Short mmCIF file of C-alpha atoms and ligand atoms in Angstrom, two decimals:
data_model
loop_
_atom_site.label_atom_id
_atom_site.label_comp_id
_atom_site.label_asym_id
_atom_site.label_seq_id
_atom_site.Cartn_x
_atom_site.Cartn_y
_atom_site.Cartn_z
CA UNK A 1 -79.34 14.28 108.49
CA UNK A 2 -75.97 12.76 107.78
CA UNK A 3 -75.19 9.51 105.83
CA UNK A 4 -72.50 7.53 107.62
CA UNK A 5 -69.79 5.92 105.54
CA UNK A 6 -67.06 3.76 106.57
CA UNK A 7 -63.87 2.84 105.11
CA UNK A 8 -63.75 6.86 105.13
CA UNK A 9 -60.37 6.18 104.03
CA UNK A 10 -60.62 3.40 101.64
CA UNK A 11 -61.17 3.55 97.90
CA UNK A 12 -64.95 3.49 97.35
CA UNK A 13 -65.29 5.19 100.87
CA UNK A 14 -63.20 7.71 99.88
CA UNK A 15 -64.83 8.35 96.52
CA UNK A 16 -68.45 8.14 98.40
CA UNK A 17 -67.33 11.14 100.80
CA UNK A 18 -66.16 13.50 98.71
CA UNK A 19 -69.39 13.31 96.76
CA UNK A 20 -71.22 13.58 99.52
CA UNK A 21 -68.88 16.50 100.67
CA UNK A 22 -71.04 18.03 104.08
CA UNK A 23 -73.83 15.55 104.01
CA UNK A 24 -70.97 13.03 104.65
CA UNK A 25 -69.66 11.86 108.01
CA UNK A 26 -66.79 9.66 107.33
CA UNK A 27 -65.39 7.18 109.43
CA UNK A 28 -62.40 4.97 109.83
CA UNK A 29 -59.84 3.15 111.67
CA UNK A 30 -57.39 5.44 111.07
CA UNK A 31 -54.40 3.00 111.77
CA UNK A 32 -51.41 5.21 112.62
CA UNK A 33 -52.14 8.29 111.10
CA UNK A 34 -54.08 11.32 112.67
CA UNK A 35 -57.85 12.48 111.25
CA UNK A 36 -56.92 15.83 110.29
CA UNK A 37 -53.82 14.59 108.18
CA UNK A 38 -55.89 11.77 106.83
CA UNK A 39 -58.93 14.43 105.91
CA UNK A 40 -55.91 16.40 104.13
CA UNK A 41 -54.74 13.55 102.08
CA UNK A 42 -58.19 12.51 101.01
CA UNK A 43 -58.79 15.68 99.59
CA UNK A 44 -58.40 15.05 95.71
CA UNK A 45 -58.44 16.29 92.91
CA UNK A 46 -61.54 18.40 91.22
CA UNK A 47 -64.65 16.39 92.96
CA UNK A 48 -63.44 17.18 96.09
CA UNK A 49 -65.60 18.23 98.42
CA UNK A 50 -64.62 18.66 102.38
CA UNK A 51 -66.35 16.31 104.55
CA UNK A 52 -66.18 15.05 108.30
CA UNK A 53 -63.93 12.48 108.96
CA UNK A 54 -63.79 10.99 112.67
CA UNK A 55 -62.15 7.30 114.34
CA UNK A 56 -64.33 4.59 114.48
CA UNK A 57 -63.10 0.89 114.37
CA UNK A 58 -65.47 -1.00 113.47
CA UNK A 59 -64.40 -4.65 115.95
CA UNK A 60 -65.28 -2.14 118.53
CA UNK A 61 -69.28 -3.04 119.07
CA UNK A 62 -69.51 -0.40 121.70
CA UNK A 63 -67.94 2.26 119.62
CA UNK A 64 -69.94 1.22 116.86
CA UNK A 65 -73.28 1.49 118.89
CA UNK A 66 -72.47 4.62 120.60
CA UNK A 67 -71.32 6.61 117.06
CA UNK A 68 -74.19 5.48 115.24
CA UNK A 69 -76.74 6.20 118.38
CA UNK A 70 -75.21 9.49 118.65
CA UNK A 71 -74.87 10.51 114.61
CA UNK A 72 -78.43 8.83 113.77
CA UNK A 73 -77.88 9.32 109.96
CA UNK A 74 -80.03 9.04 107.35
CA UNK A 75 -78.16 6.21 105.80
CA UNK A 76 -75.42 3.97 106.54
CA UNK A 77 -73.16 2.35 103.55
CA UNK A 78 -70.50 -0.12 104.75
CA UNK A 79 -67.86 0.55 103.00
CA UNK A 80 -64.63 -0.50 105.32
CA UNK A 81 -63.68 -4.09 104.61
CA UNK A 82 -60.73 -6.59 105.55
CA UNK A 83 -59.81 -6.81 102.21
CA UNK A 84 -56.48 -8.01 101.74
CA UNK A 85 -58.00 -11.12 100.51
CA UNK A 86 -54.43 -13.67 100.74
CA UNK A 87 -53.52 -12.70 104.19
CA UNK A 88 -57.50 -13.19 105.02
CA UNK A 89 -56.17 -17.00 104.39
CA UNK A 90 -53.76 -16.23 107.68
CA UNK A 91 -55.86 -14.01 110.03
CA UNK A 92 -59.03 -15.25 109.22
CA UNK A 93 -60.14 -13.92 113.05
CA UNK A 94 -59.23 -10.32 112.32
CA UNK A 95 -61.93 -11.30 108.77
CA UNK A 96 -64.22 -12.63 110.58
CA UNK A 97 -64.88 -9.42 112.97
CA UNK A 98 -64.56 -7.28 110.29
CA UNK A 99 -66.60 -8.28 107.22
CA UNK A 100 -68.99 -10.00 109.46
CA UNK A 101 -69.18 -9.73 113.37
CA UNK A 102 -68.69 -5.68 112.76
CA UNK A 103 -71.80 -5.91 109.91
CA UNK A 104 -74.07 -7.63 112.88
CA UNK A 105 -73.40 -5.35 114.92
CA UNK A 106 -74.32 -2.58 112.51
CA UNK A 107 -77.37 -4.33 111.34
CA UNK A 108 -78.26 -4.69 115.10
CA UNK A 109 -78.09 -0.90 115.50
CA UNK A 110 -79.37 0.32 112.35
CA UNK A 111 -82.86 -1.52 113.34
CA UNK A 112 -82.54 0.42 116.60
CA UNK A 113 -82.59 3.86 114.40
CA UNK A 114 -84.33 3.23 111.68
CA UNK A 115 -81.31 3.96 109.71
CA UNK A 116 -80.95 1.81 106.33
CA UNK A 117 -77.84 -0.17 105.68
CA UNK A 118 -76.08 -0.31 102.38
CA UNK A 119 -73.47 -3.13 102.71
CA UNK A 120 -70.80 -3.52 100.00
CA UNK A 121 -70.03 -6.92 99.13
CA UNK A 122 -68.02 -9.06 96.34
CA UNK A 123 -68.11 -11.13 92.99
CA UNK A 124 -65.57 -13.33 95.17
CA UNK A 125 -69.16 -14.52 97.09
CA UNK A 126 -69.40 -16.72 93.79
CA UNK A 127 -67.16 -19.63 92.69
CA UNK A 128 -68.80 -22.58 92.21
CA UNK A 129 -69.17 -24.60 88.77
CA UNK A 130 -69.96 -21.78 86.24
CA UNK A 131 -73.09 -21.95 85.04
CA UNK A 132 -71.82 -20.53 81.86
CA UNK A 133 -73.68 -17.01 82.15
CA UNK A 134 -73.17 -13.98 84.86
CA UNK A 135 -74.29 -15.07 88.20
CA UNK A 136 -77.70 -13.33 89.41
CA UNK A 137 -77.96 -11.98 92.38
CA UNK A 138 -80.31 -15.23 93.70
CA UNK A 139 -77.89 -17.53 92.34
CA UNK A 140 -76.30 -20.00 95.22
CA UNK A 141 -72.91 -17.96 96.59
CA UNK A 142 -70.21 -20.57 97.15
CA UNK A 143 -67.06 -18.66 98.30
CA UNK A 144 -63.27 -20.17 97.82
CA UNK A 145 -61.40 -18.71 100.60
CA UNK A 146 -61.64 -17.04 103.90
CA UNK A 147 -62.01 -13.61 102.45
CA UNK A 148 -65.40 -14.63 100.08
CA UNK A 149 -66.61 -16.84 103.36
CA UNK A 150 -66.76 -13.83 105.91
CA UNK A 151 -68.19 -11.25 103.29
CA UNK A 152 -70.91 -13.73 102.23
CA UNK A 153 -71.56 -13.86 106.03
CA UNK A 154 -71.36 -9.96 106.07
CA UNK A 155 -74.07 -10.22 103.86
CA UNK A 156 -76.31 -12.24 105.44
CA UNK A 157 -75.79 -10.12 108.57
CA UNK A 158 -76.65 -7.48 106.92
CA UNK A 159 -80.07 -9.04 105.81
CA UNK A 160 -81.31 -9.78 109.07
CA UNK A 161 -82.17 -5.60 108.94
CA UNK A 162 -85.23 -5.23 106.67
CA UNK A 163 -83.66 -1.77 105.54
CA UNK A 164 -80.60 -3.49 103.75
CA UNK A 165 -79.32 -3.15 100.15
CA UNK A 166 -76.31 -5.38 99.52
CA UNK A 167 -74.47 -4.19 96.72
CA UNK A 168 -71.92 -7.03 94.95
CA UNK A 169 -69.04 -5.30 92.69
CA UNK A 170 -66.16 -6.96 91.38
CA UNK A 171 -62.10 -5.48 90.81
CA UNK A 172 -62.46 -1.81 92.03
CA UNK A 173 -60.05 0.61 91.12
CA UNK A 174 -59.81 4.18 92.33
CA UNK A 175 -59.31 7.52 90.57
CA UNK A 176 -55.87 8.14 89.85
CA UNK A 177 -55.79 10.96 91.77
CA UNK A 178 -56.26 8.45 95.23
CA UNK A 179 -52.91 8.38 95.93
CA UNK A 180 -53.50 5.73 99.15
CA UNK A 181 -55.46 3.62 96.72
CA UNK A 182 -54.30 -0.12 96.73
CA UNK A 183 -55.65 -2.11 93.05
CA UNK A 184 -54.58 -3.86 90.10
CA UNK A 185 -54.52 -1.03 87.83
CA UNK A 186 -51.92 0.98 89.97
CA UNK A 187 -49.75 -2.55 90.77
CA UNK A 188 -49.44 -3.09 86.86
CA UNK A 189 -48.14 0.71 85.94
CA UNK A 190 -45.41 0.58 89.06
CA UNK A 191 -44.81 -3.29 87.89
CA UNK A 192 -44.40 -2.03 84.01
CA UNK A 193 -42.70 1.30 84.89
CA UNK A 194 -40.13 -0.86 86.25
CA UNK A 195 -39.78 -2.33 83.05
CA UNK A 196 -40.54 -5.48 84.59
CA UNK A 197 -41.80 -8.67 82.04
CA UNK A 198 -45.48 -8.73 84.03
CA UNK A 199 -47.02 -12.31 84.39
CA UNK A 200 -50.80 -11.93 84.86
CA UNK A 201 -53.58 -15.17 85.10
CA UNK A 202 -55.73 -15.90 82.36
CA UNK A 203 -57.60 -17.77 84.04
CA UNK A 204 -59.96 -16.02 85.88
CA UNK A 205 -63.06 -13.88 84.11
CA UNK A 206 -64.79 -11.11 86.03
CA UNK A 207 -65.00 -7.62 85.31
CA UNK A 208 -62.93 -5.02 86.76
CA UNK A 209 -64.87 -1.62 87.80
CA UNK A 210 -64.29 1.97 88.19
CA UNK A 211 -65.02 3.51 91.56
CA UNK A 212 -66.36 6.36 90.34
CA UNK A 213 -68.84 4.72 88.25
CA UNK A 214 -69.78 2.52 90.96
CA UNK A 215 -70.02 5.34 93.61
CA UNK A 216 -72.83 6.52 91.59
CA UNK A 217 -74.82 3.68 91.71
CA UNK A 218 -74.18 3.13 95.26
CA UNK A 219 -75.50 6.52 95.66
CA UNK A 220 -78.67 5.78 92.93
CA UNK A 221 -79.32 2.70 95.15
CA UNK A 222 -79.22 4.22 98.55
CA UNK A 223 -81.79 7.11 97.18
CA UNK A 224 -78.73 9.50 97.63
CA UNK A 225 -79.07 10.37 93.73
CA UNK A 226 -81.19 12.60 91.73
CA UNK A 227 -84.50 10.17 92.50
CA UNK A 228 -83.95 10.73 95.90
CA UNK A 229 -85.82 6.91 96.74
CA UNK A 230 -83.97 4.41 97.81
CA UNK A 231 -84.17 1.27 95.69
CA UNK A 232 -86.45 -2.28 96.97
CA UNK A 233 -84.00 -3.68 99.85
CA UNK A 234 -82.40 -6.60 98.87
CA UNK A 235 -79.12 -7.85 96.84
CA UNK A 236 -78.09 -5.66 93.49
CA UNK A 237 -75.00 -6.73 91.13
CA UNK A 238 -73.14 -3.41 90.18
CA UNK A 239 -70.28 -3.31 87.97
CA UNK A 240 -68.35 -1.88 84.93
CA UNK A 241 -70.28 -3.67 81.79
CA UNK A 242 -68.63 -6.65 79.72
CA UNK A 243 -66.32 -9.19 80.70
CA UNK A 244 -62.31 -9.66 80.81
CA UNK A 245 -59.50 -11.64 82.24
CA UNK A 246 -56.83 -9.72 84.74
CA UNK A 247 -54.01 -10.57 82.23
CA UNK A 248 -56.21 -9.27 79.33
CA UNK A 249 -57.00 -6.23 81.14
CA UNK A 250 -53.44 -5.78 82.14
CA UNK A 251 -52.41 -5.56 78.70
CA UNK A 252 -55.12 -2.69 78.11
CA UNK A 253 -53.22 -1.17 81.15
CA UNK A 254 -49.81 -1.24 79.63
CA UNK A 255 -50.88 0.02 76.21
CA UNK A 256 -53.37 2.81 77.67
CA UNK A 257 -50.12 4.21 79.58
CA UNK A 258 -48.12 4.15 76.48
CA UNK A 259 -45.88 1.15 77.73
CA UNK A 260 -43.35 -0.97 75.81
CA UNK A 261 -43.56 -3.80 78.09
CA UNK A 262 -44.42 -7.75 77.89
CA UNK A 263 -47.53 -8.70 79.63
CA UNK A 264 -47.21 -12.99 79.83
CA UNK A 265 -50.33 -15.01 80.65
CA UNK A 266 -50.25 -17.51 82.88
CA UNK A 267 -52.76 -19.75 84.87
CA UNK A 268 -53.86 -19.45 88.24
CA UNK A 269 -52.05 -22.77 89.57
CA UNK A 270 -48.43 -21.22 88.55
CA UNK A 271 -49.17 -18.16 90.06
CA UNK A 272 -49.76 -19.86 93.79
CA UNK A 273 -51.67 -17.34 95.39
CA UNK A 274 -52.80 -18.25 98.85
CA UNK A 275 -56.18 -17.65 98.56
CA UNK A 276 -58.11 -19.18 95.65
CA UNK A 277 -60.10 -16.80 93.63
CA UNK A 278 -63.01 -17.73 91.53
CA UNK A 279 -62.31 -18.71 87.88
CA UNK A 280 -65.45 -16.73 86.54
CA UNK A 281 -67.34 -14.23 88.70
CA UNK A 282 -69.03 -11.82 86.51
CA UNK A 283 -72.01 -10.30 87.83
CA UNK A 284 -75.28 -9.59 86.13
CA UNK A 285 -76.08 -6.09 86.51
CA UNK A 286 -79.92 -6.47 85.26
CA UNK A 287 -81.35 -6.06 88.34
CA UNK A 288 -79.83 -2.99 89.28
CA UNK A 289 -80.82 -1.45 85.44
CA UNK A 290 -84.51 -3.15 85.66
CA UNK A 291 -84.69 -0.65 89.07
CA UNK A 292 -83.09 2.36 87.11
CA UNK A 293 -79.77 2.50 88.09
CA UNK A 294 -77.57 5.19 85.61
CA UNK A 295 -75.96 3.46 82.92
CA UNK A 296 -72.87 1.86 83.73
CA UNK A 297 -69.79 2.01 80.26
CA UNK A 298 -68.33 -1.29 79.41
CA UNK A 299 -65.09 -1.59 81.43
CA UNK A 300 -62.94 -0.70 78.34
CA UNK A 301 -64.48 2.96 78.51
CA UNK A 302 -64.39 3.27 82.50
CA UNK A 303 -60.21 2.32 81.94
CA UNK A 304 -59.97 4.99 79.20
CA UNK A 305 -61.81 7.38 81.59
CA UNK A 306 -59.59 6.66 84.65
CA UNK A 307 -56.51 7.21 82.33
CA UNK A 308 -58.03 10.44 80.47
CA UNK A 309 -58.15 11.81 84.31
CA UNK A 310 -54.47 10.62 84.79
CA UNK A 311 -52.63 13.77 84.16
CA UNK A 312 -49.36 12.48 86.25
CA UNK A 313 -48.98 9.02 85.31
CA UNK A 314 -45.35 8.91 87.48
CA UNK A 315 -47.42 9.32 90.15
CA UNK A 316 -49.45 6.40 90.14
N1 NAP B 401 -61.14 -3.70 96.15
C1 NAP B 401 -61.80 -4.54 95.35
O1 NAP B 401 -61.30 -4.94 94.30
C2 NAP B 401 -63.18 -5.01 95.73
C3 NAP B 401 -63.85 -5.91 94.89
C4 NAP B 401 -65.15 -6.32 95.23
C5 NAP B 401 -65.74 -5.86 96.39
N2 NAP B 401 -65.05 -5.02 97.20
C6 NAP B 401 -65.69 -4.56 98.43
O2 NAP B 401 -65.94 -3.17 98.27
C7 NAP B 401 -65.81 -2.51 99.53
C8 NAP B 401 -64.86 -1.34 99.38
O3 NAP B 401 -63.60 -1.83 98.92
P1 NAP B 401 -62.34 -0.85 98.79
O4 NAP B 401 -61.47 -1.37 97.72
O5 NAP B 401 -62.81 0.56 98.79
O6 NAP B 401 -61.62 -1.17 100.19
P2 NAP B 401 -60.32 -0.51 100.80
O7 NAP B 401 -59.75 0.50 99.87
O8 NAP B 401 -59.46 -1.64 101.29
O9 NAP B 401 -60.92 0.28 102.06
C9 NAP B 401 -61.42 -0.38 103.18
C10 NAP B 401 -61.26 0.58 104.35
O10 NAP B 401 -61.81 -0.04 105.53
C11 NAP B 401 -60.92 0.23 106.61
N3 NAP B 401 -61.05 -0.71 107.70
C12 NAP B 401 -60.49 -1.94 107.79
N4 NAP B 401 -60.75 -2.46 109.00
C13 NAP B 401 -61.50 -1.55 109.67
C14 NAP B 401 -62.05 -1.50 110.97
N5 NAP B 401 -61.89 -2.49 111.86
N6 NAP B 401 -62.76 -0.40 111.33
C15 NAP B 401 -62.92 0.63 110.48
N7 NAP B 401 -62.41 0.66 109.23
C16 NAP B 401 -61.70 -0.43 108.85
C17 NAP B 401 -59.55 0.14 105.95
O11 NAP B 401 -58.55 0.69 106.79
P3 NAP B 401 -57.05 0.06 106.70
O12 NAP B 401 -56.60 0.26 105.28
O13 NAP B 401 -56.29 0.87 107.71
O14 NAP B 401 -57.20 -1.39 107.06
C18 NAP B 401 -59.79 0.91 104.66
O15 NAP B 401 -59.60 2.31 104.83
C19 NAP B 401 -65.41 -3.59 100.53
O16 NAP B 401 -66.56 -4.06 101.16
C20 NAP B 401 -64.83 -4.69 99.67
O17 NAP B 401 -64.99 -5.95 100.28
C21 NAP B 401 -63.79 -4.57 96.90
#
């Protein structure tokens, strides 16, 4: 049986396919671009492996019912996302359907087939007064923007399925070799390649995480992985291990890529973004260790990793 994946396309869908390679049927909305040249592109690198990749958008409930009717998989991990999360602030409709309406709809089919649902899901859920430690996964979400409110609501969606694992990660950033990937890591080396000063907020503590790294627990939580049981249903932090600001991890950025450029701090207020983002969302990631989840490295290590696998850095 297959495992469904949305967000085919996307960075953690993407990484989540190839894995998966035949046991994978991808899907995605496939705006303006064909499925056999998007298949093409998405095939990366050395953990490649072919896998189907077919239309699906997700706001369409009938679509939705009828592919996942038809396909019955095994598993279903909800990947695809709105996630441009300051333009959320100015469509929060086209948000809505898709990190939450599109999620009830799943959930609502799912129970129908028996299927379980893996939904992805965000630090940004969080943002409240700190409570000055990582938030647990039973801690009270209070989201910021538009973005945070229609994942959160993605999440409880999801829930209403018995079958559901929610998994909460925080600053994802592809391989390097995901050349339609869209993250901070990539923004920074075009930014600093331009030999532009870069002016990154201090302000804000999470921790940044490596899709590959987080792929694998997906996988280890879905009972994709070596154990081959899916973990108790319910919500599981996953991320890179340690803590970091986006202007320190910037820095690590520029100096990993060999970079003579200045990185400036600055706070979140002068920076004017439209959506507000939480000042300190990092994630504790016992649960998901407590259930046996494979080791995640601190997010140092993952950076070093994703830049020891860089072997065209002009690229990124
Ligand atoms: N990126 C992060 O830093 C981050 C942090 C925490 C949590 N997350 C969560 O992690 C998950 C994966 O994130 P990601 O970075 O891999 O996302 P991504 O790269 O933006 O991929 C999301 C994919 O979903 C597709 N999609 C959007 N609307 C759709 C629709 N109506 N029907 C079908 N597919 C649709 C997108 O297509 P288009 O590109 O054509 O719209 C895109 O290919 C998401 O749930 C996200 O909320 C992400």
């Amino acid at each position: 049986m297959a495992v469904l994946v949305t967000g085919a396309l996307g960075q953690l869908g993407g990484e989540l396919c190839r894995r998966l390679g035949r046991e994978a049927v991808g899907v995605d909305v496939l705006a303006g671009t064909d499925a056999a040249g998007a298949a093409a592109s998405l095939h990366v690198g050395a953990e490649n492996r072919p896998f189907q990749l077919q239309r699906l958008d997700l706001t369409n409930r009938r679509q939705v019912l009828e592919t996942i009717r038809r396909v019955r998989p095994a598993a279903l991990i909800n990947c695809a996302a709105y996630t441009a999360v300051d333009q959320a602030e100015k469509e929060p409709e086209r948000a809505e359907a898709v990190n939450a309406t599109a999620v009830s709809n799943l959930a609502e089919v799912c129970a129908e087939v028996d299927c379980p649902l893996i939904q992805i899901s965000t630090d940004y859920v969080f943002g409240g007064q700190s409570l000055g430690r990582p938030w647990r996964e039973d801690d009270q979400p209070e989201p910021q923007c538009v973005y945070a409110a229609t994942k959160l609501r993605g999440e409880q969606a999801a829930a209403q399925w018995t079958k559901h694992i929610i998994v909460r990660t925080c600053g994802l950033y592809a391989r390097p070799s995901d050349a339609r990937a869209k993250n901070f890591v990539r923004t920074i080396l075009r930014f600093a390649r331009h030999g532009r000063t870069l002016q990154v907020v201090n302000d804000q503590h999470c921790t940044p995480s490596y899709v590959p790294h987080v792929a694998e627990a997906v996988l280890f939580l879905a009972g994709l992985g070596d154990r081959g049981l899916p973990a108790p249903w319910g919500i599981y932090h996953v991320t890179n291990r340690g803590q970091t600001t986006w202007y320190d991890f910037a820095v690590e950025i520029v100096r990993l890529a060999g970079l003579d450029v200045p990185v400036a701090p600055i706070t979140s207020a002068e920076y004017g973004a439209l959506a507000r983002r939480p000042s300190y969302s990092v994630l504790d990631t016992s649960r998901y260790h407590a259930v046996g989840g494979p080791q995640m490295p601190d997010w140092q290590t993952a950076l070093g990793e994703y830049f020891s696998q860089q072997s065209d850095f002009a690229s990124s």
